Short mmCIF file of C-alpha atoms in Angstrom, two decimals:
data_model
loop_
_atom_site.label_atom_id
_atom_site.label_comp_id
_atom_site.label_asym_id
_atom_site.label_seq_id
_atom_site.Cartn_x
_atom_site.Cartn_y
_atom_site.Cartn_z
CA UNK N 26 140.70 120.93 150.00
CA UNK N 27 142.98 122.29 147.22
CA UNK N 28 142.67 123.11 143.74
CA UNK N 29 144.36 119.83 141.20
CA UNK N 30 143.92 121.22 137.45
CA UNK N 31 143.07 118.62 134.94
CA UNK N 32 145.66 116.91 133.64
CA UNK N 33 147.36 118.18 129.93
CA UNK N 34 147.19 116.32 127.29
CA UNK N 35 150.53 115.80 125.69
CA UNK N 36 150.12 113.06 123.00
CA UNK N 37 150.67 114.85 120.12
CA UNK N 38 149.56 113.11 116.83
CA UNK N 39 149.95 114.65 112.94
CA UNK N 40 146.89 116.72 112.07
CA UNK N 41 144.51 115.64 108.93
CA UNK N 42 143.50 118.42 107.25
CA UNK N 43 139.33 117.63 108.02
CA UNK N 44 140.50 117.89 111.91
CA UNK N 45 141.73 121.80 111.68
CA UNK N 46 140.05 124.55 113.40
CA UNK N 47 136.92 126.04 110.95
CA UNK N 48 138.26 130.11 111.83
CA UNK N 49 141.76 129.96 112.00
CA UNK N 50 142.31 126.73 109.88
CA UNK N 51 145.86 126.02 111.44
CA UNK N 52 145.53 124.70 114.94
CA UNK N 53 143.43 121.30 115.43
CA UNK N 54 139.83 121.62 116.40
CA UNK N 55 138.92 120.43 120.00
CA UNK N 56 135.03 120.80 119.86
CA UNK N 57 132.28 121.08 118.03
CA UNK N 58 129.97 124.33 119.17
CA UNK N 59 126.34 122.67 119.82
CA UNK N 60 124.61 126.18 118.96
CA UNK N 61 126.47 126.13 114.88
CA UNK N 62 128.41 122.70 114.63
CA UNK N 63 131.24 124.96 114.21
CA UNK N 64 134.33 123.31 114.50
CA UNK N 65 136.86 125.51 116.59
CA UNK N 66 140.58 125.37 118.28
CA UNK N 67 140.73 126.15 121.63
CA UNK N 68 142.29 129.83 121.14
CA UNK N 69 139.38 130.62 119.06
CA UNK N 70 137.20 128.91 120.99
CA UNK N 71 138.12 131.34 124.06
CA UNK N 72 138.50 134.36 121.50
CA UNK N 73 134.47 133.71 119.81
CA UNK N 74 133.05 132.71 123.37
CA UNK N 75 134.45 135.76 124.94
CA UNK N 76 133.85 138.19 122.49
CA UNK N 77 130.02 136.50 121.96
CA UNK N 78 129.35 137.61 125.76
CA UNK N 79 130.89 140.97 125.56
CA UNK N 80 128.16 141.45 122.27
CA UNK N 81 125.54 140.33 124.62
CA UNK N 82 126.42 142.41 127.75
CA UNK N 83 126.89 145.72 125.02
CA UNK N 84 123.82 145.26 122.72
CA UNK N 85 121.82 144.75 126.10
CA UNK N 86 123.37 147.93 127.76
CA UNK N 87 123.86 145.62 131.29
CA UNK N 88 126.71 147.87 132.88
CA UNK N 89 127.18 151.43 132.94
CA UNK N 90 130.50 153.26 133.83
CA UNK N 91 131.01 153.58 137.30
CA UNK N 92 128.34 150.58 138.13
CA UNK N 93 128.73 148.59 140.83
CA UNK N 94 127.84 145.23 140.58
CA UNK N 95 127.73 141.51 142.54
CA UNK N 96 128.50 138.50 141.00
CA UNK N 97 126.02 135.87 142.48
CA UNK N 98 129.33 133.14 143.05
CA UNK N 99 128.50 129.79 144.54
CA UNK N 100 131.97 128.25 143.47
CA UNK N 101 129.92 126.38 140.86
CA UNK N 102 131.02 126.32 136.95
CA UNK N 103 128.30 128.85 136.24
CA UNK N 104 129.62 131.38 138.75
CA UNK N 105 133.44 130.84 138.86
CA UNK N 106 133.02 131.29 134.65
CA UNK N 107 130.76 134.44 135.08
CA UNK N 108 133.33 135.71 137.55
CA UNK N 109 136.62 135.31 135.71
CA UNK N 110 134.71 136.66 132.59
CA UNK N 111 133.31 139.50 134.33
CA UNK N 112 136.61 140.16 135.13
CA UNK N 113 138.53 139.34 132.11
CA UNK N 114 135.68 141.73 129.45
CA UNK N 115 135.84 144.51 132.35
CA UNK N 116 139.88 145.07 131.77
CA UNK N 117 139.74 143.73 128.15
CA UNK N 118 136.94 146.15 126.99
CA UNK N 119 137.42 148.75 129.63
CA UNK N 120 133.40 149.00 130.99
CA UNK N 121 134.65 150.90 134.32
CA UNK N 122 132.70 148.56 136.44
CA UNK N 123 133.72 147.53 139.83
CA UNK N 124 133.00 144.09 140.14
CA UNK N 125 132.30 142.37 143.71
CA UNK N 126 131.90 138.80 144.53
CA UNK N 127 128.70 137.79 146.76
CA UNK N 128 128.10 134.14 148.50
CA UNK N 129 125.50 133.27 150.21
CA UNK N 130 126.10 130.64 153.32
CA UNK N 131 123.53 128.28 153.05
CA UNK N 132 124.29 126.61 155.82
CA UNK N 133 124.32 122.95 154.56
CA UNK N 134 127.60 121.29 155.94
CA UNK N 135 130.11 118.83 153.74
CA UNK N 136 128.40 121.12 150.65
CA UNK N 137 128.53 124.99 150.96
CA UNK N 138 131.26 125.02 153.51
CA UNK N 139 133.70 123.61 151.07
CA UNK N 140 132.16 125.57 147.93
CA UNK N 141 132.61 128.53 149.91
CA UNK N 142 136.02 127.77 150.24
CA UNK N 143 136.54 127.41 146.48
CA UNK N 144 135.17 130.86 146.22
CA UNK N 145 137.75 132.15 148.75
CA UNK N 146 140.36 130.80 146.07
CA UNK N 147 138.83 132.48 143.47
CA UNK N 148 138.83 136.00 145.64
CA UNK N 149 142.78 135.35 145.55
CA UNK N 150 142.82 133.94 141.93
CA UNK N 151 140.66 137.30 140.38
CA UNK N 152 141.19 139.79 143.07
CA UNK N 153 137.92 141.04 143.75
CA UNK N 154 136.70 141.71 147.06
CA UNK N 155 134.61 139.13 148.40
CA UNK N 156 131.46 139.40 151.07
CA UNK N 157 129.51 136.24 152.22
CA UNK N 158 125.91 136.37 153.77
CA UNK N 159 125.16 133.34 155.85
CA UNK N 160 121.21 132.39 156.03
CA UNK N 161 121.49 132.03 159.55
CA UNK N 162 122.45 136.16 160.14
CA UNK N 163 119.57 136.84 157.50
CA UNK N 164 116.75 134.53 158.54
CA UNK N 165 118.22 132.74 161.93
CA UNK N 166 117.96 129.64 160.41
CA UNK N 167 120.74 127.24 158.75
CA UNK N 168 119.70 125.13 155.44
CA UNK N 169 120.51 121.94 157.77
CA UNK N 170 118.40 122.94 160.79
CA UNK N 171 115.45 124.23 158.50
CA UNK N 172 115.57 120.08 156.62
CA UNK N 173 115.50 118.84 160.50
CA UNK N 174 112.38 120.53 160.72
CA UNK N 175 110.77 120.71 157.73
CA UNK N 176 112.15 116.96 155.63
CA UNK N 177 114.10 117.00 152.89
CA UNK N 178 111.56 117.51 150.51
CA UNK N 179 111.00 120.47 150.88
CA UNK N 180 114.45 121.99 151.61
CA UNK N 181 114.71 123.25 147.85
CA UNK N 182 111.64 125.08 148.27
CA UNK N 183 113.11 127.08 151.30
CA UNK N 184 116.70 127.25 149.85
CA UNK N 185 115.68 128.61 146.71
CA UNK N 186 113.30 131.44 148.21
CA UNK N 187 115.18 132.35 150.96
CA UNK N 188 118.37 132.62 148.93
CA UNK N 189 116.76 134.82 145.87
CA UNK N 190 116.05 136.69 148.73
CA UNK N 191 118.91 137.06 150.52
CA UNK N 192 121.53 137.90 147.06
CA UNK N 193 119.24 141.14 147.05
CA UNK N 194 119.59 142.01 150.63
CA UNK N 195 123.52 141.39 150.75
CA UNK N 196 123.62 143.65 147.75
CA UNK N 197 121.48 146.10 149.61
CA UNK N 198 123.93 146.22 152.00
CA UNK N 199 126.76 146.57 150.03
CA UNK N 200 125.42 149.25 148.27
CA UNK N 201 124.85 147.41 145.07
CA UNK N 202 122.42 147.77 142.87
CA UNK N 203 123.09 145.36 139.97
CA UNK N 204 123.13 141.66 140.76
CA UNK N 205 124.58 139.17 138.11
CA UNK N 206 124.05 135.64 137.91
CA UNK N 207 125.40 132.74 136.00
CA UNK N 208 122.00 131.38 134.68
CA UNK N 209 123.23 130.42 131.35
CA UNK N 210 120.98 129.00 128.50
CA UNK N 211 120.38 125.38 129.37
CA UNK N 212 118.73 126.78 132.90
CA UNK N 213 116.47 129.72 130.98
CA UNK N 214 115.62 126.79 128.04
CA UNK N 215 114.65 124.57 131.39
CA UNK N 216 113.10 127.30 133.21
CA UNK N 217 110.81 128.34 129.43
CA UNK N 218 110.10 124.04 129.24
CA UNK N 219 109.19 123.68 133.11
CA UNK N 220 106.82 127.31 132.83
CA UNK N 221 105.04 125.49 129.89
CA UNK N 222 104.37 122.31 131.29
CA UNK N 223 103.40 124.03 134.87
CA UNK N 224 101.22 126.44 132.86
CA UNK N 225 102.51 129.13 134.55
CA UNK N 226 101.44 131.61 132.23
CA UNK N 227 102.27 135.12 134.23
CA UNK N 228 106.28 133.89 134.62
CA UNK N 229 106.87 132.36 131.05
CA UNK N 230 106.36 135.58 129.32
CA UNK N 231 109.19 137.48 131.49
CA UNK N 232 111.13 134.25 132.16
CA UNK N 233 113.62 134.51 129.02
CA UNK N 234 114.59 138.12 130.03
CA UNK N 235 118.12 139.28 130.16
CA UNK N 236 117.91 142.10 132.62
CA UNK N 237 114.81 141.87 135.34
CA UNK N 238 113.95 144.91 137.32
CA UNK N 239 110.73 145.41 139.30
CA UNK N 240 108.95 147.89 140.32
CA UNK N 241 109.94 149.11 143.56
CA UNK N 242 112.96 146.75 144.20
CA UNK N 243 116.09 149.00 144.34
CA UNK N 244 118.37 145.82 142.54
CA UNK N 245 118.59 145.20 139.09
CA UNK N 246 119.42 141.19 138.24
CA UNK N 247 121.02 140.36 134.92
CA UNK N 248 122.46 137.66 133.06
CA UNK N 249 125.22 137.68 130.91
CA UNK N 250 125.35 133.94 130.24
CA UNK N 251 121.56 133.82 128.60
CA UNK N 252 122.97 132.60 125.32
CA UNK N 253 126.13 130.54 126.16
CA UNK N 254 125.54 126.64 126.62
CA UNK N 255 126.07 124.57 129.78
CA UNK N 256 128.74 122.51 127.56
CA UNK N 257 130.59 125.37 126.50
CA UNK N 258 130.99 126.70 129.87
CA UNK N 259 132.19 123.84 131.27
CA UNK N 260 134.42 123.18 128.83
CA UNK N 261 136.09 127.10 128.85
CA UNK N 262 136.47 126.39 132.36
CA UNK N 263 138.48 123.18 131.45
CA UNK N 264 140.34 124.87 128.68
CA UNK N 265 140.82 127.51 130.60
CA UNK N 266 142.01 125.71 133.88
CA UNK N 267 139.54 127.61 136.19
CA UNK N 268 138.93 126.65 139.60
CA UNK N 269 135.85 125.52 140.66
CA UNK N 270 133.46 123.26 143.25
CA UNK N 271 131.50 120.97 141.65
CA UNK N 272 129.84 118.05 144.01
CA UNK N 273 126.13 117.61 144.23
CA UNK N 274 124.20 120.00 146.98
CA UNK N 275 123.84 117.46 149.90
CA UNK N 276 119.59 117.66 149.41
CA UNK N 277 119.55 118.02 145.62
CA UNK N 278 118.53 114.29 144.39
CA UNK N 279 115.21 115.03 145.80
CA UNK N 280 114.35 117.94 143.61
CA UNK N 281 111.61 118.60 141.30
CA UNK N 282 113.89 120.43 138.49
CA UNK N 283 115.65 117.68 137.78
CA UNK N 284 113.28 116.27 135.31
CA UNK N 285 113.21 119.16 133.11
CA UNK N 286 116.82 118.81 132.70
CA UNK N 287 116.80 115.14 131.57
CA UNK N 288 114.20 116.34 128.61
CA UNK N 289 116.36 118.92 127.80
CA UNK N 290 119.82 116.64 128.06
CA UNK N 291 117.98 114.27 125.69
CA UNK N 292 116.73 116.91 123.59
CA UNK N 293 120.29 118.39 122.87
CA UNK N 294 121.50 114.96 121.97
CA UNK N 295 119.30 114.37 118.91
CA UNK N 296 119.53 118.02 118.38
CA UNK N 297 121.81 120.65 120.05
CA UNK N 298 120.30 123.51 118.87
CA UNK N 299 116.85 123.13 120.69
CA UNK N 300 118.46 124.78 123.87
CA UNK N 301 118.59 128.30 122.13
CA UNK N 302 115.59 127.51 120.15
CA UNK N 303 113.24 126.79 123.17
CA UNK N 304 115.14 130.34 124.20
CA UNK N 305 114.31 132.11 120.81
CA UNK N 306 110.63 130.41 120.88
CA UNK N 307 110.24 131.87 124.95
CA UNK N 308 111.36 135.40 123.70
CA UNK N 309 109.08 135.77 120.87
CA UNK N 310 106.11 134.36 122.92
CA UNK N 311 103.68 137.58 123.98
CA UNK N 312 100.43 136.90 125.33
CA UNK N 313 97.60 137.99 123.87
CA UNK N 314 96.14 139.69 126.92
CA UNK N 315 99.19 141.64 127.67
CA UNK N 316 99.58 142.97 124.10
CA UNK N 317 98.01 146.23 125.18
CA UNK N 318 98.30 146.66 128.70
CA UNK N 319 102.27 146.23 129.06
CA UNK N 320 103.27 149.79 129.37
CA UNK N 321 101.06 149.99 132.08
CA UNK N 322 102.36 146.97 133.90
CA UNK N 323 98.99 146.00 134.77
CA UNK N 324 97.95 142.85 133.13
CA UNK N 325 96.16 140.84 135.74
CA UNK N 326 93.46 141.74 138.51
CA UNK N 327 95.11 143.68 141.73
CA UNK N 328 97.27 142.54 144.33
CA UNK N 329 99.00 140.23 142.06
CA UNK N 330 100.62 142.20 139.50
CA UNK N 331 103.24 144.15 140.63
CA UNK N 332 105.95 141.62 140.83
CA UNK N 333 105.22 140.21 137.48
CA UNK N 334 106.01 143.59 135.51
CA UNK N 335 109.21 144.20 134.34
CA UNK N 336 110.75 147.07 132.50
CA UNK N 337 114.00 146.85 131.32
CA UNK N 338 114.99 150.08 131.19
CA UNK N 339 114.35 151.65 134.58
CA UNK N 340 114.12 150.98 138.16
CA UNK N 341 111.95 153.47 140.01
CA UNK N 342 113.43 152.71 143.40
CA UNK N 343 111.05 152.07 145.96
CA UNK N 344 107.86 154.11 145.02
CA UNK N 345 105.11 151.35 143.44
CA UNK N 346 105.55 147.79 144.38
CA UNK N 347 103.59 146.57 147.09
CA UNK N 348 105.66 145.21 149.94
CA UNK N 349 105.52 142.56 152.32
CA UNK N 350 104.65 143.76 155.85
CA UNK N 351 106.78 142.28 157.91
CA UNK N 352 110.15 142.52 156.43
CA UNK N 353 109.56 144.99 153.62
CA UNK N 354 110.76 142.79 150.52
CA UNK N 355 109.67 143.24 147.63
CA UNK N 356 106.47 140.69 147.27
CA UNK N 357 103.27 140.43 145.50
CA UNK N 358 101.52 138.97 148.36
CA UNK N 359 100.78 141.13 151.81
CA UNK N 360 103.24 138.49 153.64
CA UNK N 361 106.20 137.67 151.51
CA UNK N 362 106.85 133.91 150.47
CA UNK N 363 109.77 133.88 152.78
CA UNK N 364 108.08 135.30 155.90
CA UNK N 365 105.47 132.94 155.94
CA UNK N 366 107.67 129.94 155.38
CA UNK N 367 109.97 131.28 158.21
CA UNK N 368 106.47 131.45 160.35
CA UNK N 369 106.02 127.95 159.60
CA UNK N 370 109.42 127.04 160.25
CA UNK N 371 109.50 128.82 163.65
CA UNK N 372 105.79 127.38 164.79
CA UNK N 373 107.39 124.45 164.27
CA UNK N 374 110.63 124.52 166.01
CA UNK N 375 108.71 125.97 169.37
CA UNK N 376 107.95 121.77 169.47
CA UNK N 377 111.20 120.98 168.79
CA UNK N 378 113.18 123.11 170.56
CA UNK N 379 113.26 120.94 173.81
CA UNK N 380 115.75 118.86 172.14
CA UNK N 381 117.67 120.86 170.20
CA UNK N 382 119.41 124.14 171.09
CA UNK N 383 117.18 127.12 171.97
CA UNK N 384 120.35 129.37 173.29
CA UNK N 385 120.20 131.34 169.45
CA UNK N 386 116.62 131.74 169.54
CA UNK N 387 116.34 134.94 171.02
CA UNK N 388 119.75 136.12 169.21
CA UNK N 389 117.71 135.27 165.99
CA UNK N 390 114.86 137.11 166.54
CA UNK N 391 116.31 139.97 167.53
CA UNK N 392 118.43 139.82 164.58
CA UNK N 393 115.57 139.42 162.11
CA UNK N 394 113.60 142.58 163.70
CA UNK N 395 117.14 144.57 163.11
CA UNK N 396 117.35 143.41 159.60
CA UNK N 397 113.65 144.79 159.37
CA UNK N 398 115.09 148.23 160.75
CA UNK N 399 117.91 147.79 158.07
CA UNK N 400 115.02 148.28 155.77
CA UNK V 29 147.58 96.97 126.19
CA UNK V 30 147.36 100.17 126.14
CA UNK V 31 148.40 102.76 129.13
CA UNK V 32 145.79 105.86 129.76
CA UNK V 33 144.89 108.62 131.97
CA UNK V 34 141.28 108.10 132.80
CA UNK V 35 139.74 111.50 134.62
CA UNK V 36 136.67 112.09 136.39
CA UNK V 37 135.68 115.76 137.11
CA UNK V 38 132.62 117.70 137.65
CA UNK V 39 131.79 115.60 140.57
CA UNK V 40 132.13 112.78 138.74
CA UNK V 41 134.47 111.21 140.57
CA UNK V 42 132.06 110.18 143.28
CA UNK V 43 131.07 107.24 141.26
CA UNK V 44 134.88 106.16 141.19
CA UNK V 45 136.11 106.36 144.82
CA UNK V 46 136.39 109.68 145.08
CA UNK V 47 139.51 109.52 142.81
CA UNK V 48 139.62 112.16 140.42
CA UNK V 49 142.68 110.64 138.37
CA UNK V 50 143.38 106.70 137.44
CA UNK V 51 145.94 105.64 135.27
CA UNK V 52 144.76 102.24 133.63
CA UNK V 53 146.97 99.55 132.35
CA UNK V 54 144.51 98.27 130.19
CA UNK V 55 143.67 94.19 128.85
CA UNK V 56 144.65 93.37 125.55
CA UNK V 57 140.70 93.06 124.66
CA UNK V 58 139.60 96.55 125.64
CA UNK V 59 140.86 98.73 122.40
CA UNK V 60 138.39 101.62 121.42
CA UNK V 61 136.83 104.21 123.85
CA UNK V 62 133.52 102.13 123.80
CA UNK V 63 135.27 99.29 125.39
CA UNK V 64 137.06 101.73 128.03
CA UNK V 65 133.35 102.72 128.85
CA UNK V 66 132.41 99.34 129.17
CA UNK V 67 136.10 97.99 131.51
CA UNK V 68 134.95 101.54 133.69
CA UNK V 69 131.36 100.26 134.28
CA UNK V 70 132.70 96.69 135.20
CA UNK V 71 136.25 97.42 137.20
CA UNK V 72 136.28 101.12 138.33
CA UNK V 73 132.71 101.59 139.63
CA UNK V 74 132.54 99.40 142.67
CA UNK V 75 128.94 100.03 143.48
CA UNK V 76 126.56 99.03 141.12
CA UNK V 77 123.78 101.76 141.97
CA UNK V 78 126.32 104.21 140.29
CA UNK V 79 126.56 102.96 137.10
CA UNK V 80 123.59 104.09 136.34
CA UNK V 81 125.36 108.04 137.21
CA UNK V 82 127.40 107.28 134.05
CA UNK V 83 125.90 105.30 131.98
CA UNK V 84 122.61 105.37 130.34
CA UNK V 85 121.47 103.15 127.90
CA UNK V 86 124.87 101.56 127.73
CA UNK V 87 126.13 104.72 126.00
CA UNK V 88 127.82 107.55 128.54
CA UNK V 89 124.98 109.36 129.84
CA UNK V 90 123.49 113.13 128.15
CA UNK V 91 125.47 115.86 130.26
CA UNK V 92 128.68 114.30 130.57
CA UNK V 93 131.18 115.78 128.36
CA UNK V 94 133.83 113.16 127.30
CA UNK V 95 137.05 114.38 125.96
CA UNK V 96 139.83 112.05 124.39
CA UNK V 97 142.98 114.35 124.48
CA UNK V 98 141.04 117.42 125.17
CA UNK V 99 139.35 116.95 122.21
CA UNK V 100 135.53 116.63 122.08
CA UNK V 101 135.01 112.73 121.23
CA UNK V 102 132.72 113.94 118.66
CA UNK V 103 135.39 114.78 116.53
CA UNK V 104 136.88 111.85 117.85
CA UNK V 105 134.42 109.48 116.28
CA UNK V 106 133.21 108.58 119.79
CA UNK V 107 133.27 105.16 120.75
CA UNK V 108 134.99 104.01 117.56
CA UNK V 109 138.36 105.88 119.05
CA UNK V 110 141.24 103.63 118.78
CA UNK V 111 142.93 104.20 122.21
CA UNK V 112 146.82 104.85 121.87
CA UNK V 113 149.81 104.50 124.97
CA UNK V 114 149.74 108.04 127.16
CA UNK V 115 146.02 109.49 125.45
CA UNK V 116 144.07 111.09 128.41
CA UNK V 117 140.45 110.62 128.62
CA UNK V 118 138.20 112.74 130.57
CA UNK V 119 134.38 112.51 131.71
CA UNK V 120 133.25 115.42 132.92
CA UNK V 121 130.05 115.76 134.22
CA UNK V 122 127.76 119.18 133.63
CA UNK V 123 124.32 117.72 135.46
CA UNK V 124 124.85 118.93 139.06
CA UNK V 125 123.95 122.89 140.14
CA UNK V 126 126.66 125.85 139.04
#
């Protein structure tokens, strides 16, 4: 599968006066920003959008000179953007960062294999080195054989845990410590919206954070795309002619998320600011309870809080969070979330194995007990 | 009778054959975009389970970006558009994961 750019537009009609661009007031206006209703060109589109993320990624001190850092890339919008940005601001703006581009193999055939293969192009297209973790090396289980076992259903809930997961340890091994995402502001408005109806009380409070670092996890995780709008990314990346995968993930339709992003797709029609509002509203929201006891870190009763405290400034390296026992990731629970659901999984494939192939079953193990060694 | 670029990206296209690009020779009655939304929901999408991917509410669904010449059919005035010989619209679709 190759790369066909959208077509360009060549019908050229006169330009009224009401259609020119609100900055430079000489070229015609191609959108409307939902944040300000500004009306912008497409060269000052690219100049405010660009220059808006370099503000972010300065007044938030992400990068420091001589940081290494991973860019999460999926071949998605989100990703392909955040790499040719990261790119772009690092020799525009000169932040001496090297910049490397991390995949994660799912495992999911006639979806990842052919996103992955977008993100190959983009390897070529940005020249930045490239390394690609497959879930099967890190856990001994593909995406697809883990939905033959455990249904559909649940296959977000494994992809989503075991792949948070395994960003960190390919960054571990690279010697990374900074991991950057493309969660842009649509996802953290969604994520504020889906906290509030869940009642999840202990994750809304550090959900709209720009930079997450817990205690004893060696990587950092930031995201320079907080502020900028699912629209305008996707339509840089038109402007912009960027390469990129987009087809639905194979198991996606039967995902909970999705109806938190219908409210909010609705909600930015009658109004487009409510995506940064719902942000602003999440960032200003401090519970009463941890009003006193946030320097501390300790907010709720033992066992359960060091993965909830952040600090933004520092990471202590491995000294205070509690770990999970069998693979030593970082976990607020004595067996991490994606240990036990590999337990599961394997309890489970011990009756299924008859049928299906068993020949990588030792090969996994002992691959999962070196990856324990690793750490 | 107007002659257009219609284009389906973001995964869109799965709704229209898998075809990213159509060039439409269009009836005498369709004239403004709304009616090109309407002539895509009857002709191009073959299965009528997808519609529904498109279109909701008979307007183009929330998370699909529609541009008429580039241009954001807001400042467009939407549906209202008067189509013109060689103008290239696009539907591109922002719903799916990044």
């Amino acid at each position: 599968m190759s790369y066909t750019a959208p077509s360009d537009p060549v019908n050229k009609k006169p330009v009224k006066v009401a259609q020119l661009c609100d900055l430079c007031h000489c070229r015609k206006a191609v959108l409307k920003r939902p944040k300000n209703l500004q009306k912008l060109c497409k060269e000052c589109f690219f100049d405010v959008f660009e220059t808006e993320i370099h503000n972010t990624i300065v007044d938030n001190k992400l990068f420091h000179r001589g940081e290494k850092i991973a860019v999460g890339a999926s071949g998605g919008k989100d990703s392909t953007v955040l790499a040719h940005m990261m790119k772009f601001l690092n020799d525009k703006y000169d932040y001496g960062i090297q910049i490397y581009l991390l995949s994660i193999d799912e495992g999911i055939v006639g979806y990842r294999d052919d996103s992955l293969a977008t993100v190959q192009r983009n390897q070529k297209q940005y020249g930045l080195p490239l390394e690609i973790f497959s879930f099967k090396d890190l856990y001994g289980w593909t995406m697809d054989e883990i939905v033959s076992v455990a249904g559909i259903r649940n296959s977000c809930t494994y992809c989503g845990v075991l792949r948070r997961q395994s960003l960190d340890r390919g960054a571990q091994k690279l010697g990374i410590q900074h991991v950057v995402t493309g969660h842009n502001a649509d996802d953290m408005a969604e994520t504020v919206l889906m906290n509030i109806l869940r009642g999840d009380v202990a994750r809304l409070e550090k959900s709209t954070s720009i930079l997450t670092s817990s205690k004893g996890s060696p990587i950092k995780r930031s995201k320079p795309f907080k502020y900028c709008y699912q629209k305008e990314i996707v339509l840089y990346a038109h402007y912009r002619k960027l390469d990129y995968f987009s087809t639905e993930c194979t198991y996606a339709p039967e995902a909970f998320r999705g109806t938190a992003r219908e409210l909010m797709k609705n909600l930015e029609v009658v109004r487009p600011s409510c995506i940064i509002d719902i942000i602003h509203s999440g960032e200003n929201l401090f519970l009463k309870p941890a009003a006193g006891g946030r320097r501390q870190g300790r907010r709720r009763g033992p066992g359960t809080t060091s993965a909830n405290t952040t600090s933004t400034t520092t990471s202590t390296g491995p000294v205070d969070g509690s770990r999970c026992e069998r693979c030593n990731y970082l976990s607020r629970n004595r067996i991490c979330k994606a240990c036990m659901l590999l337990e599961d999984l394997d309890k489970n494939r011990a009756a299924v194995t008859i049928e299906t192939d068993t020949s990588h079953d030792g090969a996994a193990k002992t691959l999962r007990s070196l990856e324990r060694l690793a750490f | 009778m107007a002659n257009v670029t219609v284009e389906f990206l973001g995964g869109l296209d799965v709704v229209v054959q898998k075809q990213r690009v159509h060039k439409l020779h269009l009836p005498a009655e369709v004239v403004s975009v709304g009616d090109l939304i309407e002539y895509i929901a009857s002709t191009l999408i073959k299965n009528p389970r997808d519609v529904a991917v498109f279109l909701e509410d008979g307007g183009v669904r929330p998370g699909i970006i529609t541009l008429i010449n580039d241009t954001d059919w807001e400042l467009e005035g939407q549906t209202e558009y008067v189509l013109e010989d060689n103008d290239v619209v696009s539907f591109t679709s922002t719903l799916h994961g990044g």
